[in-house]
Short mmCIF file of C-alpha atoms in Angstrom, two decimals:
data_model
loop_
_atom_site.label_atom_id
_atom_site.label_comp_id
_atom_site.label_asym_id
_atom_site.label_seq_id
_atom_site.Cartn_x
_atom_site.Cartn_y
_atom_site.Cartn_z
CA MET A 4 70.91 -137.70 -169.55
CA THR A 5 69.80 -135.40 -166.73
CA SER A 6 70.98 -131.81 -166.48
CA PRO A 7 73.77 -131.13 -164.00
CA GLN A 8 72.76 -129.81 -160.60
CA SER A 9 73.53 -126.15 -160.05
CA ILE A 10 75.27 -125.56 -156.69
CA THR A 11 75.89 -122.53 -154.51
CA ILE A 12 78.56 -123.01 -151.82
CA LEU A 13 78.27 -120.64 -148.88
CA GLY A 14 81.74 -120.58 -147.32
CA SER A 15 83.74 -122.10 -150.16
CA THR A 16 87.20 -121.26 -148.78
CA GLY A 17 86.71 -123.06 -145.45
CA SER A 18 87.35 -126.73 -144.77
CA ILE A 19 83.82 -127.86 -145.68
CA GLY A 20 83.76 -125.65 -148.75
CA THR A 21 87.07 -126.90 -150.10
CA SER A 22 86.05 -130.51 -149.42
CA THR A 23 82.80 -129.89 -151.29
CA LEU A 24 84.69 -128.55 -154.29
CA ASP A 25 86.96 -131.60 -154.19
CA VAL A 26 83.92 -133.88 -154.39
CA LEU A 27 82.38 -131.80 -157.19
CA SER A 28 85.63 -131.98 -159.17
CA ARG A 29 85.25 -135.76 -159.27
CA HIS A 30 81.80 -135.48 -160.91
CA PRO A 31 82.04 -132.67 -163.48
CA GLN A 32 79.14 -134.00 -165.55
CA ALA A 33 76.76 -134.11 -162.59
CA PHE A 34 77.29 -130.67 -161.05
CA ARG A 35 78.05 -127.10 -162.02
CA VAL A 36 78.93 -124.28 -159.65
CA HIS A 37 76.62 -121.28 -159.74
CA ALA A 38 78.11 -119.28 -156.87
CA LEU A 39 80.99 -119.36 -154.41
CA THR A 40 81.06 -117.19 -151.29
CA ALA A 41 83.68 -116.38 -148.68
CA SER A 42 84.50 -113.82 -146.03
CA SER A 43 87.96 -112.45 -146.77
CA GLN A 44 90.31 -115.00 -148.42
CA VAL A 45 90.67 -113.23 -151.76
CA ASP A 46 93.50 -115.28 -153.26
CA VAL A 47 91.88 -118.60 -152.38
CA MET A 48 88.62 -117.42 -153.91
CA LEU A 49 90.43 -116.25 -157.04
CA ALA A 50 91.96 -119.71 -157.49
CA GLN A 51 88.56 -121.33 -156.99
CA CYS A 52 87.02 -119.00 -159.57
CA ALA A 53 89.73 -119.91 -162.08
CA GLN A 54 89.18 -123.64 -161.56
CA PHE A 55 85.39 -123.92 -161.14
CA LYS A 56 84.21 -120.88 -163.14
CA PRO A 57 81.17 -119.88 -161.07
CA VAL A 58 78.66 -117.41 -162.44
CA VAL A 59 79.00 -115.30 -159.28
CA ALA A 60 81.57 -114.94 -156.51
CA VAL A 61 80.54 -113.17 -153.31
CA MET A 62 82.75 -111.79 -150.55
CA ALA A 63 81.11 -110.89 -147.25
CA GLN A 64 83.45 -107.93 -146.78
CA GLU A 65 83.32 -105.03 -149.24
CA SER A 66 87.10 -104.44 -149.20
CA ALA A 67 87.70 -108.11 -150.05
CA GLY A 68 85.05 -107.96 -152.75
CA ARG A 69 86.67 -104.99 -154.44
CA GLN A 70 90.07 -106.68 -154.32
CA LEU A 71 88.61 -109.83 -155.84
CA ALA A 72 86.85 -107.85 -158.58
CA ASP A 73 90.14 -106.25 -159.60
CA LYS A 74 91.97 -109.58 -159.67
CA VAL A 75 89.18 -111.36 -161.56
CA LYS A 76 89.28 -108.60 -164.19
CA ALA A 77 93.07 -108.79 -164.42
CA GLU A 78 92.87 -112.56 -164.97
CA GLY A 79 90.21 -112.17 -167.63
CA LEU A 80 87.71 -114.41 -165.80
CA SER A 81 84.01 -114.22 -166.67
CA VAL A 82 82.82 -114.12 -163.07
CA GLU A 83 80.51 -111.53 -161.58
CA VAL A 84 81.87 -110.34 -158.23
CA ARG A 85 79.54 -109.07 -155.50
CA TRP A 86 79.81 -108.43 -151.78
CA GLY A 87 77.72 -107.94 -148.66
CA ALA A 88 74.91 -109.67 -146.79
CA GLN A 89 72.26 -109.16 -149.49
CA ALA A 90 74.49 -110.74 -152.12
CA LEU A 91 74.79 -113.87 -149.93
CA ILE A 92 71.02 -114.05 -149.67
CA ASP A 93 70.62 -113.56 -153.41
CA VAL A 94 72.93 -116.41 -154.45
CA ALA A 95 71.40 -118.74 -151.84
CA SER A 96 67.90 -118.20 -153.21
CA HIS A 97 68.65 -117.69 -156.93
CA PRO A 98 66.10 -119.47 -159.16
CA ASP A 99 68.85 -121.17 -161.19
CA VAL A 100 70.26 -122.89 -158.08
CA ASP A 101 69.20 -126.44 -157.21
CA ALA A 102 71.24 -127.02 -154.04
CA VAL A 103 72.99 -124.89 -151.45
CA MET A 104 75.91 -126.07 -149.34
CA ALA A 105 75.61 -124.04 -146.13
CA ALA A 106 79.12 -123.97 -144.68
CA ILE A 107 79.41 -120.45 -143.26
CA VAL A 108 80.59 -120.77 -139.65
CA GLY A 109 78.45 -119.23 -136.95
CA ALA A 110 75.22 -117.23 -136.79
CA ALA A 111 76.30 -115.21 -139.85
CA GLY A 112 75.12 -118.14 -141.96
CA LEU A 113 71.52 -117.94 -140.74
CA PRO A 114 70.09 -115.29 -143.15
CA PRO A 115 71.26 -117.00 -146.37
CA CYS A 116 70.18 -120.39 -144.97
CA MET A 117 66.73 -118.96 -144.27
CA ALA A 118 66.62 -117.53 -147.79
CA ALA A 119 67.54 -120.90 -149.32
CA ALA A 120 64.90 -122.62 -147.19
CA ARG A 121 62.18 -120.19 -148.21
CA ALA A 122 63.19 -120.65 -151.85
CA GLY A 123 62.71 -124.41 -151.57
CA LYS A 124 66.30 -125.44 -152.24
CA ARG A 125 67.99 -128.72 -151.41
CA LEU A 126 69.80 -127.36 -148.37
CA LEU A 127 72.97 -129.21 -147.35
CA LEU A 128 73.40 -128.04 -143.79
CA ALA A 129 76.95 -127.95 -142.49
CA ASN A 130 76.18 -124.78 -140.52
CA LYS A 131 74.74 -126.22 -137.31
CA GLU A 132 74.05 -122.72 -136.01
CA ALA A 133 71.18 -122.31 -138.48
CA LEU A 134 69.19 -124.80 -136.42
CA VAL A 135 70.74 -123.95 -133.05
CA VAL A 136 69.95 -120.26 -133.46
CA GLY A 137 66.97 -120.54 -135.80
CA GLY A 138 65.16 -123.40 -134.08
CA GLU A 139 61.47 -123.54 -134.89
CA VAL A 140 61.66 -120.29 -136.87
CA PHE A 141 64.12 -121.90 -139.27
CA LEU A 142 62.12 -125.15 -139.48
CA GLU A 143 58.99 -123.16 -140.34
CA ALA A 144 60.88 -121.55 -143.24
CA VAL A 145 61.88 -125.04 -144.44
CA ARG A 146 58.27 -126.22 -144.28
CA GLU A 147 56.85 -123.11 -145.96
CA GLY A 148 59.38 -123.19 -148.78
CA GLY A 149 59.19 -126.93 -149.31
CA ALA A 150 62.99 -127.19 -148.95
CA ARG A 151 64.78 -130.52 -148.55
CA LEU A 152 67.02 -130.33 -145.49
CA LEU A 153 69.98 -132.73 -145.54
CA PRO A 154 72.53 -132.84 -142.68
CA ILE A 155 76.23 -132.65 -143.52
CA ASP A 156 77.82 -132.75 -140.05
CA SER A 157 79.34 -136.22 -139.85
CA GLU A 158 77.28 -137.14 -136.79
CA HIS A 159 73.95 -135.97 -138.17
CA SER A 160 74.62 -137.49 -141.57
CA ALA A 161 75.37 -140.78 -139.80
CA ILE A 162 72.09 -140.57 -137.89
CA PHE A 163 70.18 -139.72 -141.06
CA GLN A 164 71.72 -142.73 -142.82
CA SER A 165 70.78 -144.97 -139.87
CA LEU A 166 67.14 -143.91 -139.57
CA PRO A 167 64.16 -145.36 -141.47
CA GLU A 168 63.36 -143.61 -144.73
CA ASP A 169 59.92 -142.52 -143.52
CA PRO A 170 60.26 -139.78 -140.86
CA SER A 171 56.70 -140.37 -139.67
CA THR A 172 57.86 -143.70 -138.19
CA TRP A 173 60.74 -142.24 -136.17
CA PRO A 174 58.80 -141.45 -132.96
CA SER A 175 57.35 -144.96 -132.69
CA ARG A 176 60.42 -146.94 -133.79
CA VAL A 177 63.38 -145.02 -132.34
CA GLN A 178 64.27 -145.22 -128.66
CA LYS A 179 67.22 -142.85 -128.72
CA ILE A 180 70.00 -141.32 -130.80
CA ILE A 181 73.61 -141.74 -129.68
CA LEU A 182 76.04 -139.10 -130.92
CA THR A 183 79.69 -140.07 -130.74
CA ALA A 184 82.44 -137.65 -129.76
CA SER A 185 86.18 -138.08 -130.12
CA GLY A 186 86.85 -136.24 -126.89
CA GLY A 187 89.20 -133.87 -128.70
CA PRO A 188 92.82 -133.23 -127.74
CA PHE A 189 92.20 -133.04 -123.96
CA ARG A 190 90.17 -136.20 -123.37
CA SER A 191 92.77 -137.59 -120.95
CA ARG A 192 94.26 -134.33 -119.70
CA ASP A 193 94.13 -133.41 -116.01
CA PRO A 194 91.18 -130.97 -115.77
CA LEU A 195 93.14 -128.80 -113.35
CA THR A 196 95.67 -128.01 -116.10
CA LEU A 197 93.14 -126.81 -118.69
CA LYS A 198 93.69 -123.21 -117.64
CA ASP A 199 97.13 -123.46 -119.26
CA VAL A 200 95.87 -124.59 -122.70
CA THR A 201 97.00 -122.44 -125.64
CA PRO A 202 94.99 -121.75 -128.82
CA GLU A 203 97.50 -123.81 -130.78
CA GLN A 204 96.97 -126.82 -128.53
CA ALA A 205 93.18 -126.47 -128.66
CA CYS A 206 93.22 -126.36 -132.46
CA ALA A 207 95.28 -129.56 -132.79
CA HIS A 208 92.47 -132.09 -133.17
CA PRO A 209 93.69 -135.72 -133.12
CA ASN A 210 91.36 -137.01 -135.89
CA TRP A 211 89.74 -134.26 -137.93
CA VAL A 212 91.04 -131.31 -139.98
CA MET A 213 88.79 -128.36 -139.13
CA GLY A 214 88.74 -124.59 -138.83
CA ARG A 215 89.96 -122.86 -135.68
CA LYS A 216 86.57 -122.07 -134.17
CA ILE A 217 85.13 -125.56 -134.53
CA SER A 218 88.43 -127.07 -133.35
CA VAL A 219 88.15 -125.12 -130.09
CA ASP A 220 84.51 -126.19 -129.82
CA SER A 221 85.65 -129.79 -130.19
CA ALA A 222 88.22 -129.32 -127.44
CA THR A 223 85.58 -127.94 -125.03
CA MET A 224 82.94 -130.32 -126.46
CA MET A 225 80.68 -127.34 -127.04
CA ASN A 226 80.49 -128.63 -130.62
CA LYS A 227 78.75 -131.70 -129.22
CA ALA A 228 76.37 -129.53 -127.20
CA LEU A 229 75.44 -127.67 -130.38
CA GLU A 230 75.09 -130.99 -132.22
CA VAL A 231 72.68 -132.28 -129.55
CA ILE A 232 70.56 -129.16 -130.09
CA GLU A 233 70.75 -129.58 -133.86
CA ALA A 234 69.75 -133.25 -133.61
CA ARG A 235 66.71 -132.30 -131.54
CA TYR A 236 65.43 -130.06 -134.33
CA LEU A 237 66.56 -132.21 -137.25
CA PHE A 238 65.01 -135.46 -136.07
CA GLY A 239 62.14 -134.30 -133.86
CA LEU A 240 63.00 -136.42 -130.82
CA GLN A 241 62.83 -135.28 -127.22
CA PRO A 242 65.97 -134.08 -125.37
CA ALA A 243 65.87 -137.18 -123.15
CA GLN A 244 66.24 -139.33 -126.30
CA LEU A 245 69.62 -137.79 -127.13
CA GLU A 246 72.83 -139.23 -125.68
CA VAL A 247 76.54 -138.57 -126.16
CA VAL A 248 79.27 -141.20 -125.81
CA ILE A 249 83.00 -140.66 -126.28
CA HIS A 250 84.49 -142.81 -129.04
CA PRO A 251 88.14 -141.71 -129.46
CA GLN A 252 88.78 -143.55 -132.74
CA SER A 253 86.08 -141.59 -134.70
CA VAL A 254 85.15 -144.65 -136.76
CA ILE A 255 81.51 -144.91 -135.67
CA HIS A 256 80.08 -141.48 -136.43
CA SER A 257 76.77 -141.92 -134.60
CA MET A 258 74.14 -144.54 -133.82
CA VAL A 259 70.38 -145.04 -133.60
CA GLN A 260 68.96 -147.37 -130.95
CA TYR A 261 65.54 -148.77 -131.78
CA GLN A 262 62.69 -149.87 -129.51
CA ASP A 263 63.82 -153.50 -129.73
CA HIS A 264 67.28 -152.37 -128.52
CA SER A 265 68.96 -153.12 -131.82
CA VAL A 266 71.47 -150.44 -132.83
CA VAL A 267 72.18 -149.21 -136.36
CA ALA A 268 75.42 -147.27 -136.86
CA GLN A 269 77.28 -145.60 -139.72
CA LEU A 270 81.03 -146.20 -139.93
CA GLY A 271 83.65 -144.58 -142.08
CA THR A 272 87.02 -142.88 -142.18
CA PRO A 273 87.07 -139.43 -140.53
CA ASP A 274 86.76 -137.56 -143.83
CA MET A 275 84.07 -134.94 -144.40
CA ARG A 276 83.90 -135.79 -148.09
CA VAL A 277 81.80 -138.84 -147.17
CA PRO A 278 78.78 -136.96 -145.73
CA ILE A 279 79.23 -134.23 -148.35
CA ALA A 280 79.03 -136.75 -151.20
CA TYR A 281 76.00 -138.39 -149.61
CA GLY A 282 74.22 -135.06 -149.27
CA LEU A 283 74.99 -134.10 -152.85
CA SER A 284 73.86 -137.43 -154.30
CA TRP A 285 70.99 -138.38 -151.93
CA PRO A 286 69.08 -140.66 -152.23
CA GLU A 287 71.77 -142.22 -154.41
CA ARG A 288 75.47 -142.58 -153.56
CA MET A 289 78.60 -141.60 -155.44
CA THR A 290 82.37 -141.70 -154.98
CA SER A 291 83.71 -139.20 -152.47
CA GLY A 292 87.49 -139.52 -152.72
CA ALA A 293 87.71 -140.73 -149.13
CA SER A 294 89.69 -143.83 -148.24
CA ALA A 295 87.79 -147.03 -147.45
CA LEU A 296 87.90 -148.44 -143.95
CA ASP A 297 90.55 -151.11 -143.55
CA PHE A 298 88.97 -153.42 -141.01
CA HIS A 299 92.16 -155.47 -140.74
CA GLY A 300 94.13 -152.40 -139.69
CA LEU A 301 91.58 -150.73 -137.42
CA PRO A 302 92.54 -150.17 -133.79
CA ALA A 303 90.27 -151.52 -131.10
CA MET A 304 87.16 -149.37 -130.80
CA THR A 305 86.48 -148.04 -127.32
CA PHE A 306 83.70 -146.06 -125.69
CA GLU A 307 83.59 -143.88 -122.58
CA SER A 308 80.63 -142.56 -120.64
CA MET A 309 80.27 -138.81 -120.31
CA GLU A 310 79.33 -139.41 -116.69
CA GLN A 311 82.91 -140.23 -115.72
CA PRO A 312 83.96 -137.66 -113.08
CA GLY A 313 86.95 -136.47 -115.10
CA HIS A 314 84.84 -135.86 -118.20
CA LEU A 315 82.30 -133.82 -116.26
CA LEU A 316 85.13 -131.53 -115.16
CA ARG A 317 86.78 -131.40 -118.60
CA PHE A 318 83.59 -130.72 -120.55
CA PRO A 319 81.14 -128.81 -118.31
CA GLY A 320 79.55 -127.08 -121.30
CA LEU A 321 78.02 -130.23 -122.75
CA LYS A 322 75.11 -130.26 -120.29
CA LEU A 323 74.11 -126.78 -121.42
CA ALA A 324 72.57 -128.44 -124.48
CA TRP A 325 69.82 -130.14 -122.48
CA GLU A 326 69.44 -127.10 -120.22
CA THR A 327 68.80 -124.73 -123.11
CA LEU A 328 66.55 -127.20 -124.95
CA LYS A 329 64.36 -127.32 -121.85
CA GLY A 330 64.61 -123.57 -121.33
CA ALA A 331 62.67 -120.68 -122.80
CA PRO A 332 62.52 -120.33 -126.60
CA GLY A 333 65.66 -118.56 -127.74
CA SER A 334 67.90 -120.05 -125.05
CA CYS A 335 69.88 -122.05 -127.62
CA ALA A 336 70.51 -118.88 -129.66
CA VAL A 337 71.84 -117.14 -126.54
CA LEU A 338 74.20 -120.05 -125.84
CA ASN A 339 75.50 -120.03 -129.41
CA ALA A 340 76.14 -116.27 -129.38
CA ALA A 341 77.93 -116.44 -126.04
CA ASN A 342 80.11 -119.30 -127.21
CA GLU A 343 81.14 -117.52 -130.41
CA VAL A 344 82.21 -114.49 -128.37
CA ALA A 345 84.02 -116.64 -125.79
CA VAL A 346 85.91 -118.72 -128.37
CA ASP A 347 86.97 -115.59 -130.25
CA ALA A 348 88.25 -114.10 -126.99
CA PHE A 349 90.21 -117.26 -126.25
CA LEU A 350 91.72 -117.44 -129.74
CA ASN A 351 92.81 -113.82 -129.31
CA ARG A 352 94.30 -114.68 -125.90
CA LYS A 353 91.93 -112.45 -123.93
CA ILE A 354 90.58 -115.22 -121.71
CA ARG A 355 91.79 -118.66 -120.64
CA PHE A 356 90.53 -121.89 -122.16
CA ASP A 357 88.70 -122.85 -118.97
CA GLN A 358 86.93 -119.47 -118.94
CA ILE A 359 85.01 -120.18 -122.16
CA HIS A 360 82.42 -122.07 -120.14
CA ALA A 361 82.29 -119.28 -117.56
CA VAL A 362 81.33 -116.76 -120.27
CA ASN A 363 78.64 -119.09 -121.62
CA ARG A 364 77.26 -119.76 -118.16
CA GLN A 365 77.21 -116.10 -117.14
CA THR A 366 75.49 -115.03 -120.36
CA LEU A 367 72.74 -117.59 -119.94
CA ASP A 368 72.28 -116.67 -116.28
CA ALA A 369 72.23 -112.91 -116.91
CA TRP A 370 69.91 -112.74 -119.86
CA ALA A 371 66.12 -112.37 -119.85
CA PHE A 372 64.61 -112.38 -123.33
CA ASP A 373 61.41 -112.66 -125.32
CA ALA A 374 60.72 -115.65 -127.52
CA PRO A 375 61.90 -114.91 -131.09
CA GLN A 376 59.14 -114.98 -133.70
CA ASN A 377 61.04 -114.27 -136.93
CA LEU A 378 64.49 -113.75 -138.44
CA GLU A 379 64.65 -110.15 -137.26
CA ASP A 380 63.98 -111.25 -133.67
CA LEU A 381 66.69 -113.90 -133.94
CA ILE A 382 69.24 -111.38 -135.23
CA GLU A 383 68.37 -108.96 -132.43
CA LEU A 384 68.60 -111.73 -129.83
CA ASP A 385 71.98 -112.76 -131.23
CA THR A 386 73.25 -109.17 -131.13
CA GLN A 387 72.12 -108.51 -127.57
CA SER A 388 73.44 -111.86 -126.33
CA ARG A 389 76.84 -111.03 -127.78
CA GLN A 390 76.86 -107.76 -125.89
CA VAL A 391 76.16 -109.58 -122.63
CA ALA A 392 78.90 -112.11 -123.42
CA GLN A 393 81.38 -109.36 -124.23
CA GLN A 394 80.65 -107.79 -120.87
CA ALA A 395 81.38 -111.15 -119.24
CA VAL A 396 84.67 -111.36 -121.15
CA ALA A 397 85.62 -107.84 -120.08
CA LYS A 398 85.23 -108.81 -116.43
CA LEU A 399 87.66 -111.69 -116.93
CA VAL A 400 90.35 -109.82 -118.88
#
């Protein structure tokens, strides 16, 4: 009998984190939780500590960490409580940890992801920003540490499952990767009415249950732009070999087209527990808790080109993926920072939905920057890009 894998979950109270814990609960003999981390949801974290009994619980915010420490003590739980950025890095790189689920939303997840990579962990990457922001700097940390990088985003997991096992054969055998997109809640909406969209409407995804930020990204299709960038770094193909097609039913999660024009696709119910279970068990497979596809009850599967005039007006941000990939090193990090600022401004009703793209565009156009060489450069680039984006927001308020 093999020893159970020791897992750290970065972002355990979010949708990916809770889905990961659900999968782990189905395999108690195979996994044990070393650390759980969150930003501010103290009561949710307390309940997770009571159920999964981690060695350490980390809150990003000090005030939340102190609250959790008091409640853990009152409950008599044997859990060490820590807080702050260094504590996140420590639990991501701890020598007792085998695998790290990276599910912190945004650029804040980059430092612990880098630490896990340098420590040679099995890194289950649900935080696409680590690659979007980190780019070659992050990949170099993966190579130096000997980490095993496994994609958890449903699209990238689908691509990974559809590719040959030997990565050295990908350039010669693969013609292109096709990422599917649901089109979000506004796929058929008149583009001229998007200025009237509310945060509540943008967060109401038709197929997936996600956090507020990624739900807005899905509605603008900026999530797909970030996924194109992530796919470029994950799979080593050229930007011209990456394509997006709208598939409203979210049954086919992505596809790989080979040189002979055959296409291999991964299908499944829209449930993040499927790619999570695959990442945890790779190269084996295990039960996830997700429902099986009922092929007799499936609706007709349809596909729409992104080149349709209406889609170009609805989702102008998608093309920024190829623009930044072809731009100067660091361009993708600038785009990500601008988008995080713009989405936050929209969710707080400071700008309109259709102005998210304007903030992203203006930040990219206004910024001149040096190529980042290390984590410190990336953090500085992220900080300065946010300042430029905030200035763009201020002009629109």
